[in-house]
Structure formats: structure tokens, C-alpha cells
CSV table of C-alpha atoms and ligand atoms in Angstrom, one decimal:
chain,number,residue,atom,x,y,z
W,1,MET,CA,-50.5,56.8,-18.7
W,2,SER,CA,-50.2,59.8,-16.5
W,3,SER,CA,-53.6,59.2,-15.3
W,4,ARG,CA,-52.7,56.0,-13.9
W,5,PRO,CA,-53.5,56.0,-10.3
W,6,ILE,CA,-50.6,56.4,-8.0
W,7,TYR,CA,-49.2,53.0,-6.7
W,8,LEU,CA,-49.1,53.0,-3.3
W,9,ASP,CA,-49.4,49.2,-2.1
W,10,SER,CA,-46.0,48.2,-1.8
W,11,HIS,CA,-46.7,45.3,0.6
W,12,ALA,CA,-49.1,43.8,-1.9
W,13,THR,CA,-46.5,43.8,-4.5
W,14,THR,CA,-43.6,45.8,-6.3
W,15,PRO,CA,-42.8,46.0,-9.4
W,16,VAL,CA,-39.8,44.5,-10.6
W,17,ASP,CA,-36.4,46.8,-10.7
W,18,GLU,CA,-35.1,47.6,-14.3
W,19,ARG,CA,-31.4,46.2,-13.1
W,20,VAL,CA,-33.3,43.0,-12.2
W,21,VAL,CA,-35.0,42.3,-15.3
W,22,ALA,CA,-31.7,43.3,-17.4
W,23,ALA,CA,-30.1,40.3,-15.0
W,24,MET,CA,-32.6,37.6,-15.4
W,25,LEU,CA,-33.2,38.1,-19.3
W,26,PRO,CA,-30.0,36.2,-20.4
W,27,TYR,CA,-31.3,33.2,-18.5
W,28,PHE,CA,-35.1,32.7,-20.5
W,29,THR,CA,-32.5,32.4,-23.9
W,30,GLU,CA,-28.6,32.3,-24.2
W,31,HIS,CA,-28.4,30.5,-20.4
W,32,PHE,CA,-31.8,28.2,-20.3
W,33,GLY,CA,-29.9,25.0,-19.2
W,34,ASN,CA,-31.4,23.4,-16.2
W,35,PRO,CA,-29.4,23.6,-12.8
W,36,SER,CA,-29.4,19.8,-12.5
W,37,SER,CA,-27.6,19.0,-15.4
W,38,ILE,CA,-24.3,18.3,-14.3
W,39,ASN,CA,-23.2,17.0,-18.2
W,40,HIS,CA,-22.3,20.3,-19.6
W,41,LEU,CA,-21.9,23.5,-20.1
W,42,TYR,CA,-25.8,24.9,-20.1
W,43,GLY,CA,-26.3,23.1,-16.5
W,44,TRP,CA,-23.0,24.5,-15.1
W,45,GLU,CA,-24.1,28.1,-16.1
W,46,ALA,CA,-27.7,27.8,-14.7
W,47,GLU,CA,-25.9,26.2,-11.5
W,48,ALA,CA,-23.6,29.2,-11.6
W,49,ALA,CA,-26.6,31.5,-11.5
W,50,VAL,CA,-28.7,29.5,-8.8
W,51,LYS,CA,-25.5,29.1,-6.7
W,52,GLN,CA,-24.4,33.0,-6.6
W,53,THR,CA,-28.5,33.6,-5.4
W,54,ARG,CA,-27.8,31.0,-2.8
W,55,GLU,CA,-24.7,32.8,-1.9
W,56,ILE,CA,-26.7,36.5,-2.1
W,57,LEU,CA,-29.4,35.1,0.0
W,58,ALA,CA,-27.3,33.6,2.6
W,59,ALA,CA,-25.0,36.4,3.4
W,60,ALA,CA,-28.2,38.5,3.7
W,61,ILE,CA,-29.3,36.7,7.3
W,62,ASN,CA,-26.1,35.5,8.2
W,63,ALA,CA,-26.7,31.8,6.6
W,64,THR,CA,-24.9,29.7,4.6
W,65,PRO,CA,-25.6,28.7,1.0
W,66,GLU,CA,-26.4,25.6,2.2
W,67,GLU,CA,-29.5,26.3,4.3
W,68,ILE,CA,-31.1,27.9,1.3
W,69,VAL,CA,-33.7,25.9,-0.2
W,70,PHE,CA,-35.8,27.4,-2.9
W,71,THR,CA,-39.7,27.6,-3.4
W,72,SER,CA,-42.4,29.3,-5.3
W,73,GLY,CA,-42.4,32.3,-2.8
W,74,ALA,CA,-43.1,32.9,0.9
W,75,THR,CA,-46.5,30.9,1.2
W,76,GLU,CA,-45.3,27.8,-0.2
W,77,ALA,CA,-41.9,28.4,2.3
W,78,ASN,CA,-44.1,28.9,5.3
W,79,ASN,CA,-46.5,25.7,4.3
W,80,LEU,CA,-43.0,24.0,4.4
W,81,ALA,CA,-41.6,25.4,7.4
W,82,ILE,CA,-44.3,25.0,9.6
W,83,LYS,CA,-45.9,21.5,7.7
W,84,GLY,CA,-42.6,20.3,7.5
W,85,VAL,CA,-41.7,20.6,10.9
W,86,ALA,CA,-44.8,19.0,12.5
W,87,GLU,CA,-44.5,16.0,10.5
W,88,ALA,CA,-40.5,15.7,11.0
W,89,TYR,CA,-41.2,16.2,15.0
W,90,PHE,CA,-44.7,14.8,15.5
W,91,GLN,CA,-43.4,12.0,18.3
W,92,LYS,CA,-41.6,14.8,19.9
W,93,GLY,CA,-44.7,17.4,20.2
W,94,GLN,CA,-47.8,18.0,18.8
W,95,HIS,CA,-48.2,21.5,20.3
W,96,ILE,CA,-46.9,25.3,17.8
W,97,ILE,CA,-47.4,28.4,19.1
W,98,THR,CA,-48.3,31.5,16.5
W,99,VAL,CA,-49.5,34.9,16.7
W,100,ALA,CA,-53.1,36.8,15.8
W,101,THR,CA,-51.5,39.2,12.8
W,102,GLU,CA,-49.8,36.4,10.9
W,103,HIS,CA,-50.4,36.3,7.6
W,104,SER,CA,-52.8,33.6,6.4
W,105,ALA,CA,-50.3,31.6,5.1
W,106,VAL,CA,-49.0,30.9,8.7
W,107,LEU,CA,-52.3,30.8,10.5
W,108,ASP,CA,-54.1,28.2,7.2
W,109,PRO,CA,-51.6,25.6,7.7
W,110,CYS,CA,-51.7,26.0,11.2
W,111,LYS,CA,-55.7,25.4,11.1
W,112,TYR,CA,-54.7,22.5,8.5
W,113,LEU,CA,-52.4,21.0,11.4
W,114,LYS,CA,-54.8,21.2,14.2
W,115,THR,CA,-57.4,19.0,12.0
W,116,LEU,CA,-54.8,16.5,12.1
W,117,GLY,CA,-54.8,16.4,15.6
W,118,PHE,CA,-52.2,19.3,16.7
W,119,GLU,CA,-52.4,21.7,19.1
W,120,ILE,CA,-52.6,25.5,18.4
W,121,THR,CA,-51.8,28.1,20.6
W,122,ILE,CA,-52.6,31.7,18.5
W,123,LEU,CA,-51.6,34.7,21.2
W,124,PRO,CA,-53.0,38.1,20.8
W,125,VAL,CA,-50.6,41.5,20.5
W,126,GLN,CA,-51.0,44.0,22.6
W,127,LYS,CA,-52.7,47.2,21.1
W,128,ASP,CA,-49.8,48.8,19.1
W,129,GLY,CA,-49.5,45.1,17.1
W,130,LEU,CA,-46.2,44.0,19.3
W,131,LEU,CA,-46.2,40.9,20.8
W,132,ASP,CA,-46.1,40.4,24.7
W,133,LEU,CA,-43.4,38.2,25.4
W,134,THR,CA,-44.5,37.4,29.0
W,135,GLU,CA,-47.7,36.0,27.0
W,136,LEU,CA,-45.5,33.9,25.1
W,137,GLU,CA,-43.3,32.8,28.0
W,138,LYS,CA,-46.7,31.7,29.5
W,139,ALA,CA,-48.0,29.8,26.0
W,140,PHE,CA,-44.8,27.0,26.2
W,141,ARG,CA,-45.3,23.5,27.3
W,142,PRO,CA,-43.3,20.8,27.4
W,143,GLU,CA,-44.6,19.5,24.2
W,144,THR,CA,-44.4,22.4,22.0
W,145,ILE,CA,-42.3,21.8,18.5
W,146,LEU,CA,-42.0,25.5,16.7
W,147,VAL,CA,-43.1,28.8,17.4
W,148,SER,CA,-44.3,31.2,14.2
W,149,VAL,CA,-43.9,34.7,14.6
W,150,MET,CA,-43.5,37.1,11.7
W,151,ALA,CA,-40.5,39.7,11.3
W,152,ALA,CA,-42.6,42.4,9.8
W,153,ASN,CA,-46.3,43.0,9.8
W,154,ASN,CA,-47.9,42.7,5.8
W,155,GLU,CA,-50.9,45.4,7.0
W,156,ILE,CA,-49.5,47.3,10.0
W,157,GLY,CA,-45.6,46.9,9.3
W,158,VAL,CA,-45.2,46.2,13.0
W,159,LEU,CA,-41.6,44.6,13.4
W,160,GLN,CA,-41.6,41.6,15.9
W,161,PRO,CA,-39.0,41.4,18.5
W,162,LEU,CA,-37.0,38.3,16.9
W,163,ALA,CA,-33.9,38.3,18.9
W,164,GLU,CA,-36.0,38.3,22.2
W,165,ILE,CA,-38.1,35.6,20.8
W,166,GLY,CA,-35.5,33.6,19.0
W,167,ALA,CA,-33.8,33.6,22.6
W,168,MET,CA,-36.8,32.2,24.3
W,169,CYS,CA,-37.5,29.3,21.7
W,170,ARG,CA,-33.6,28.6,22.1
W,171,GLU,CA,-33.1,28.3,26.0
W,172,ARG,CA,-36.7,25.7,25.9
W,173,ASN,CA,-35.4,23.6,22.9
W,174,VAL,CA,-38.2,25.0,20.7
W,175,LEU,CA,-37.6,25.9,16.7
W,176,PHE,CA,-38.2,29.2,15.9
W,177,HIS,CA,-39.9,30.3,12.4
W,178,THR,CA,-40.2,33.6,11.3
W,179,ASP,CA,-42.2,35.0,8.0
W,180,ALA,CA,-39.7,37.3,6.9
W,181,ALA,CA,-41.6,38.4,3.5
W,182,GLN,CA,-41.7,42.0,4.4
W,183,ALA,CA,-38.5,42.2,5.6
W,184,ILE,CA,-35.6,40.7,3.7
W,185,GLY,CA,-33.7,43.8,1.8
W,186,LYS,CA,-35.6,46.6,4.5
W,187,ILE,CA,-34.3,45.6,7.9
W,188,PRO,CA,-31.4,43.9,9.0
W,189,LEU,CA,-31.7,40.1,9.8
W,190,ASP,CA,-29.8,37.8,11.4
W,191,VAL,CA,-30.4,34.2,12.0
W,192,GLN,CA,-27.5,34.0,14.2
W,193,ALA,CA,-27.9,36.8,16.3
W,194,MET,CA,-31.4,36.4,16.2
W,195,LYS,CA,-31.0,31.9,16.5
W,196,ILE,CA,-34.2,31.9,14.1
W,197,ASP,CA,-34.2,28.3,12.6
W,198,LEU,CA,-36.2,28.6,9.9
W,199,MET,CA,-37.2,31.9,7.4
W,200,SER,CA,-39.5,32.4,5.0
W,201,LEU,CA,-38.6,34.8,2.4
W,202,THR,CA,-40.0,36.2,-1.2
W,203,ALA,CA,-38.5,38.0,-4.1
W,204,HIS,CA,-41.9,40.1,-5.4
W,205,LYS,CA,-42.0,42.4,-2.4
W,206,VAL,CA,-38.6,43.4,-2.8
W,207,TYR,CA,-38.6,44.6,-6.5
W,208,GLY,CA,-38.1,40.8,-7.8
W,209,PRO,CA,-40.3,39.1,-9.8
W,210,LYS,CA,-43.6,37.0,-8.8
W,211,GLY,CA,-43.2,33.2,-8.5
W,212,ILE,CA,-39.7,32.8,-6.5
W,213,GLY,CA,-38.6,33.0,-2.7
W,214,ALA,CA,-36.7,30.8,-0.3
W,215,LEU,CA,-37.0,28.8,2.8
W,216,TYR,CA,-33.8,29.1,5.2
W,217,VAL,CA,-33.5,26.0,6.9
W,218,ARG,CA,-30.5,25.8,9.7
W,219,ARG,CA,-28.0,22.9,9.2
W,220,ARG,CA,-26.2,23.1,12.9
W,221,ASN,CA,-27.1,23.9,16.2
W,222,PRO,CA,-29.8,22.5,15.7
W,223,ARG,CA,-29.9,20.7,12.5
W,224,VAL,CA,-33.5,21.1,11.9
W,225,GLN,CA,-35.7,18.5,10.0
W,226,LEU,CA,-38.2,18.7,7.8
W,227,ALA,CA,-40.2,16.7,6.0
W,228,PRO,CA,-40.6,17.7,2.4
W,229,GLN,CA,-44.1,18.5,1.2
W,230,GLN,CA,-43.4,17.6,-2.1
W,231,HIS,CA,-41.8,14.8,-3.5
W,232,GLY,CA,-39.9,14.0,-6.7
W,233,GLY,CA,-36.3,14.7,-8.7
W,234,GLY,CA,-34.9,14.9,-4.8
W,235,HIS,CA,-33.7,19.0,-5.8
W,236,GLU,CA,-33.1,21.4,-2.5
W,237,ARG,CA,-31.4,18.4,-0.8
W,238,GLY,CA,-34.7,16.3,-0.9
W,239,MET,CA,-36.6,19.2,1.0
W,240,ARG,CA,-38.6,20.5,-2.4
W,241,SER,CA,-38.2,19.0,-5.6
W,242,GLY,CA,-38.9,20.5,-9.1
W,243,THR,CA,-36.5,22.0,-11.9
W,244,LEU,CA,-35.5,25.3,-10.1
W,245,TYR,CA,-36.5,28.5,-12.0
W,246,THR,CA,-33.1,30.2,-13.0
W,247,PRO,CA,-34.3,33.0,-14.4
W,248,GLN,CA,-36.2,34.3,-11.2
W,249,ILE,CA,-33.7,33.0,-8.8
W,250,VAL,CA,-31.5,34.9,-10.6
W,251,GLY,CA,-33.8,38.4,-10.8
W,252,PHE,CA,-34.4,37.2,-6.9
W,253,GLY,CA,-30.7,37.6,-6.1
W,254,LYS,CA,-30.2,41.0,-7.8
W,255,ALA,CA,-33.0,42.1,-6.2
W,256,VAL,CA,-32.0,41.3,-2.8
W,257,GLU,CA,-28.3,42.8,-3.5
W,258,ILE,CA,-29.7,46.4,-4.6
W,259,ALA,CA,-32.0,46.0,-1.8
W,260,LEU,CA,-29.2,45.7,0.7
W,261,GLU,CA,-26.8,48.1,-0.7
W,262,GLU,CA,-29.7,50.9,-0.6
W,263,GLN,CA,-31.1,49.3,2.7
W,264,ALA,CA,-30.0,52.6,4.8
W,265,THR,CA,-30.5,55.3,2.5
W,266,GLU,CA,-33.7,53.9,1.2
W,267,SER,CA,-35.0,53.3,4.7
W,268,GLN,CA,-34.7,57.3,5.8
W,269,ARG,CA,-36.1,58.4,2.3
W,270,LEU,CA,-39.3,56.2,2.9
W,271,THR,CA,-39.2,57.4,6.9
W,272,GLN,CA,-39.6,61.2,5.8
W,273,LEU,CA,-42.2,60.2,3.0
W,274,ARG,CA,-44.1,58.7,5.8
W,275,GLN,CA,-43.7,61.3,8.2
W,276,ARG,CA,-45.1,63.7,5.5
W,277,LEU,CA,-47.8,61.6,4.6
W,278,TRP,CA,-48.5,61.2,8.2
W,279,GLU,CA,-47.9,64.9,9.6
W,280,LYS,CA,-50.6,65.7,6.5
W,281,ILE,CA,-53.1,63.9,6.8
W,282,SER,CA,-53.4,63.8,11.2
W,283,GLN,CA,-53.9,67.7,11.3
W,284,LEU,CA,-57.3,66.4,10.6
W,285,GLU,CA,-59.8,65.2,13.5
W,286,GLY,CA,-60.0,61.4,14.3
W,287,ILE,CA,-57.2,59.8,12.3
W,288,HIS,CA,-55.8,57.0,14.4
W,289,LEU,CA,-52.0,55.2,13.3
W,290,ASN,CA,-52.5,51.5,13.4
W,291,GLY,CA,-49.3,50.1,14.7
W,292,HIS,CA,-46.3,50.7,16.3
W,293,PRO,CA,-45.7,54.7,15.8
W,294,THR,CA,-41.7,53.7,15.6
W,295,GLN,CA,-41.2,49.9,15.4
W,296,ARG,CA,-42.4,49.5,11.8
W,297,LEU,CA,-41.3,49.2,8.6
W,298,SER,CA,-40.3,52.6,7.1
W,299,GLY,CA,-42.7,52.4,4.2
W,300,ASN,CA,-45.8,51.5,5.8
W,301,LEU,CA,-48.7,53.7,6.9
W,302,SER,CA,-51.6,52.2,8.2
W,303,ILE,CA,-54.6,54.3,9.7
W,304,SER,CA,-57.8,54.4,10.8
W,305,ILE,CA,-60.3,57.1,10.1
W,306,GLU,CA,-63.1,58.5,12.0
W,307,GLY,CA,-67.0,58.9,10.5
W,308,VAL,CA,-66.3,58.1,6.8
W,309,ASP,CA,-67.4,54.9,5.4
W,310,GLY,CA,-64.6,52.2,4.5
W,311,SER,CA,-65.9,51.4,0.9
W,312,ALA,CA,-66.8,55.3,0.0
W,313,LEU,CA,-63.4,56.0,1.1
W,314,LEU,CA,-62.0,53.6,-0.9
W,315,LEU,CA,-63.9,54.6,-3.9
W,316,GLY,CA,-63.0,58.5,-3.3
W,317,LEU,CA,-59.2,57.6,-3.5
W,318,GLN,CA,-58.9,55.0,-5.9
W,319,PRO,CA,-58.8,57.2,-8.8
W,320,VAL,CA,-55.9,58.9,-8.1
W,321,MET,CA,-54.2,56.0,-5.7
W,322,ALA,CA,-53.8,52.4,-5.3
W,323,VAL,CA,-54.1,51.7,-1.9
W,324,SER,CA,-55.6,48.4,0.4
W,325,SER,CA,-58.5,49.2,2.5
W,326,GLY,CA,-58.9,47.5,6.2
W,327,SER,CA,-60.9,44.5,4.7
W,328,ALA,CA,-59.1,41.2,4.5
W,329,CYS,CA,-56.3,41.1,2.1
W,330,SER,CA,-57.7,38.4,-0.3
W,331,SER,CA,-59.6,39.7,-2.6
W,332,VAL,CA,-62.2,36.9,-2.5
W,333,THR,CA,-63.6,38.2,0.9
W,334,THR,CA,-65.0,41.0,2.5
W,335,ALA,CA,-64.1,40.1,6.0
W,336,PRO,CA,-62.6,43.2,7.9
W,337,SER,CA,-58.7,42.6,8.0
W,338,HIS,CA,-58.1,40.1,11.3
W,339,VAL,CA,-54.9,41.8,11.6
W,340,LEU,CA,-56.7,45.2,12.5
W,341,MET,CA,-59.2,43.2,14.5
W,342,ALA,CA,-56.3,41.8,16.5
W,343,LEU,CA,-55.4,45.4,17.6
W,344,GLY,CA,-58.9,45.5,19.4
W,345,HIS,CA,-60.9,47.6,16.4
W,346,SER,CA,-64.5,47.3,15.8
W,347,GLU,CA,-65.5,46.1,12.5
W,348,GLN,CA,-66.4,49.9,11.6
W,349,GLN,CA,-63.1,50.9,12.4
W,350,ALA,CA,-61.3,48.0,10.0
W,351,TYR,CA,-63.0,48.8,7.1
W,352,ALA,CA,-62.5,52.3,7.5
W,353,SER,CA,-58.8,52.1,7.1
W,354,ILE,CA,-56.3,52.7,4.8
W,355,ARG,CA,-52.6,51.3,3.8
W,356,PHE,CA,-50.3,52.8,2.5
W,357,GLY,CA,-47.1,51.7,1.3
W,358,ILE,CA,-45.0,53.7,-0.1
W,359,GLY,CA,-42.0,52.3,-1.6
W,360,ARG,CA,-38.5,52.8,-4.2
W,361,PHE,CA,-40.2,54.8,-6.7
W,362,ASN,CA,-43.0,56.9,-5.1
W,363,THR,CA,-42.0,60.3,-4.9
W,364,ILE,CA,-42.0,63.3,-2.5
W,365,GLU,CA,-44.3,64.7,-5.5
W,366,GLU,CA,-46.8,61.8,-5.1
W,367,ILE,CA,-47.0,62.0,-1.3
W,368,ASP,CA,-47.8,65.2,-1.5
W,369,LYS,CA,-50.6,64.4,-4.3
W,370,VAL,CA,-51.7,61.1,-2.3
W,371,ALA,CA,-52.0,63.7,0.7
W,372,GLU,CA,-54.2,66.7,-0.7
W,373,HIS,CA,-56.5,63.9,-2.1
W,374,THR,CA,-57.0,61.4,1.1
W,375,ILE,CA,-57.9,64.6,2.6
W,376,SER,CA,-59.9,66.2,0.6
W,377,THR,CA,-61.7,62.9,0.6
W,378,ILE,CA,-62.5,62.6,3.9
W,379,GLN,CA,-63.1,65.9,4.5
W,380,SER,CA,-65.9,65.4,1.5
W,381,LEU,CA,-67.2,62.1,3.0
W,382,ARG,CA,-67.5,63.4,6.4
W,383,LYS,CA,-69.7,66.4,5.2
W,384,GLN,CA,-71.9,64.2,3.5
W,385,ALA,CA,-72.4,62.4,6.6
W,386,LEU,CA,-73.5,65.4,8.3
W,387,THR,CA,-76.6,66.2,5.5
W,388,VAL,CA,-77.7,63.2,5.8
B,1,PLP,C1,-46.9,38.4,0.5
B,1,PLP,C2,-46.2,37.5,2.0
B,1,PLP,C3,-46.7,36.3,1.8
B,1,PLP,C4,-46.9,35.8,0.8
B,1,PLP,O1,-45.9,35.5,-0.3
B,1,PLP,P1,-45.7,34.9,-1.9
B,1,PLP,O2,-44.4,35.0,-2.0
B,1,PLP,O3,-46.9,35.7,-2.2
B,1,PLP,O4,-46.4,33.3,-1.5
B,1,PLP,C5,-46.4,35.8,3.3
B,1,PLP,N1,-46.0,36.4,4.0
B,1,PLP,C6,-46.3,37.5,4.4
B,1,PLP,C7,-46.1,38.4,5.3
B,1,PLP,C8,-46.6,38.5,2.8
B,1,PLP,O5,-46.5,40.0,3.0
């Protein structure tokens, strides 16, 4: 086991925390009831567990439990938010604003809506990955119904100015959706202060299980209308039918509870590890930080490396560490990352990029080993490039 590479890909997914697994286990066997069964104890137990997670999630983002709609993850939550709003509000307007660095689970539903006749504005970002608010200001039209801007970027970790964006949307009576898949449990989120109307969440980026997420849907000031994208038994106030997956929901709640308890100290620890890794690697020439230096997730370090071939670099790193490169995060394509391209990188620069996603179980010893191996791999690739 000790020869397994060091896991540094926390933006792709995280291991389930043992405390989360322990909380989930009884709900597979003993407390297996259907939370919709209102006639007996089995159903009540499951319903109580689901209710508890609703409360934890609502408290985490300053919402109410009734505003939480469980989904299979952030992909489904994004689809439900964007397509659900488009379908419910199309008579008011058919214009949606989003950003070039969004996850494909936001960009692709928007592209789909375009084929149905909606108009989509995809805003560029600045060199540091931040949205330029004057660009947003100019993009609003009388027929704009929705703005979708992510909380934290999954490749470069950049944190967008949610409160400012929320205020601009509210002033114009435009709904504001944010994909907070990378943000929940990592940075403070407040749907009231930030004037957020819809927020996508997922458990598996925060040491919870895969296959469970949620959409926050505002019920007051304004009450958001949403056309369901999956019809059936009318679960989740009719917005998302399907029997609730109690063990996953319990795990989601436990994961967020732990993350919130540890948020302040963990964020400090991760920042220190990231700084340590950056200080070591950036002693080499030709290493560039991708994304804003401070307005970013504490566990994220994304760098571009001059004078190396991206795939050779990844091959060299793989035996020691599990990291992601600058090619598109879906493994089926090898296009350069659209996020790095949006920062103004060339294809070659985008490919020669590495994303380190430092997480809860990484140690300082691991970071030192990773730094050392990354440096020696870059040095030897550069030496080879000189001799051919
Ligand atoms: C991981 C991720 C998603 C997809 O979430 P799933 O729960 O895996 O569907 C969406 N958006 C962002 C920003 C992500 O990091």
C-alpha cells in the first residue's frame, strides 16, 4: 500500500471520512426505511435522518430546511437550477448569463438551452480568473432571467465575488445561481448576505459519499419557481421525484457537519501546506501560478510550467502522486482545459499545467515528497529538452 501514489486530487473527489462511513452504516441495514413511508417506524426513522441533514445543510448556508432539494450531485443540481428556471421563466425572458470558467455541468445545460432558442452570454474572466463586474453589469438585458456564477473554481480554486454579484442581480430582479460544489464546507456561504437564489451542492468533494447532492431553492423574497426535470412521486416538493437515498443523505449531513466544525483550522493548515509546496516549486525558473494568489481555495495550487511537455510531465509524476493535468477534466477528451484557456493561456501552456488539490488527509511529509519529486521531474525533462 505504501507504494500507492500520494493522493493530491481533492478537487476531483475525496475519500469518505471514517466518521461519515460510521454514521451511514446503520441506514443501509437497520434503519433502511423509505423516508416517504408515513405509516410506520421504519419510515419515521429514515425521515428523521433526512430531516437532520436538511437542517445541517440549511444552517451551513443560512437557508431553511424546506429550501433544500436533494439530488444525485452537483451535476443534477446545476441542470435542475438552470433548465428548471429557463422553463419556468421563459415568458419573462430568454437570456442567461454565465462565465467561461464554469464547470461543464453549467456550461452544457446552457448550450442545450441555446439549441431551444435561449440566448446565452458567456462572460470572459480576467487573467487572475476573477469575473470583471463591469463586464457583468454590461451583460444584463431586460430579458435576462438568470445569472450563474460558481463559488469556487474546480481547476484554479478562484473564489468569485458572490455578494457583489448577488447584489447586482437582486437590484435587477434577476435570479442568481451559484455552483458551490467546491465551496461547501471550505469557505463561508450565506444565501441571505450573498443574495443567492439557487445553490448547487455535492457531498463527495467534502469527504462525503458520491452520488448525493442538493439544490438550495429560495422560498421567500423572491420565491423561486422551478420546472421539475424529473417527474414521478412528487418528492422534494415536486421539484425532484425519486425515493430519497437515506444512507447517502446521512453521510452528506455528517460530512458537512465535520467540515464546518473544522473549517477555520483546516483552511489554515491547507494554506500552510500550499504555501510550502509553492515556495519550493517556484524556486525553479518558469513556474507560473494559475488564478488569483489569495482569493482562492486554501487547498488549491494550480501551476503552469515552461519548457516541459505536459504529457511527459504527468507520466513522470504519476508513480509518486495523483494529480490532474491541464487537459479537460473529463477523461474522455484530451482538449486543453477551457478554464486555463480562459485565462489567456496557449494550448501548450494549458497542457503543461498541474493542479495540486491538497486535502484533509495530506501531511507535511507528503507535501515535501511531492515538492521534491515535482522539482526533479521538471529539471530532468528540461535537461532532456536541451540535449535533443
Ligand atoms: C465536481 C463538480 C461538479 C459535479 O458534481 P457531481 O456531484 O460530481 O455531479 C460540478 N461543479 C463543480 C464546480 C464541481 O467541482
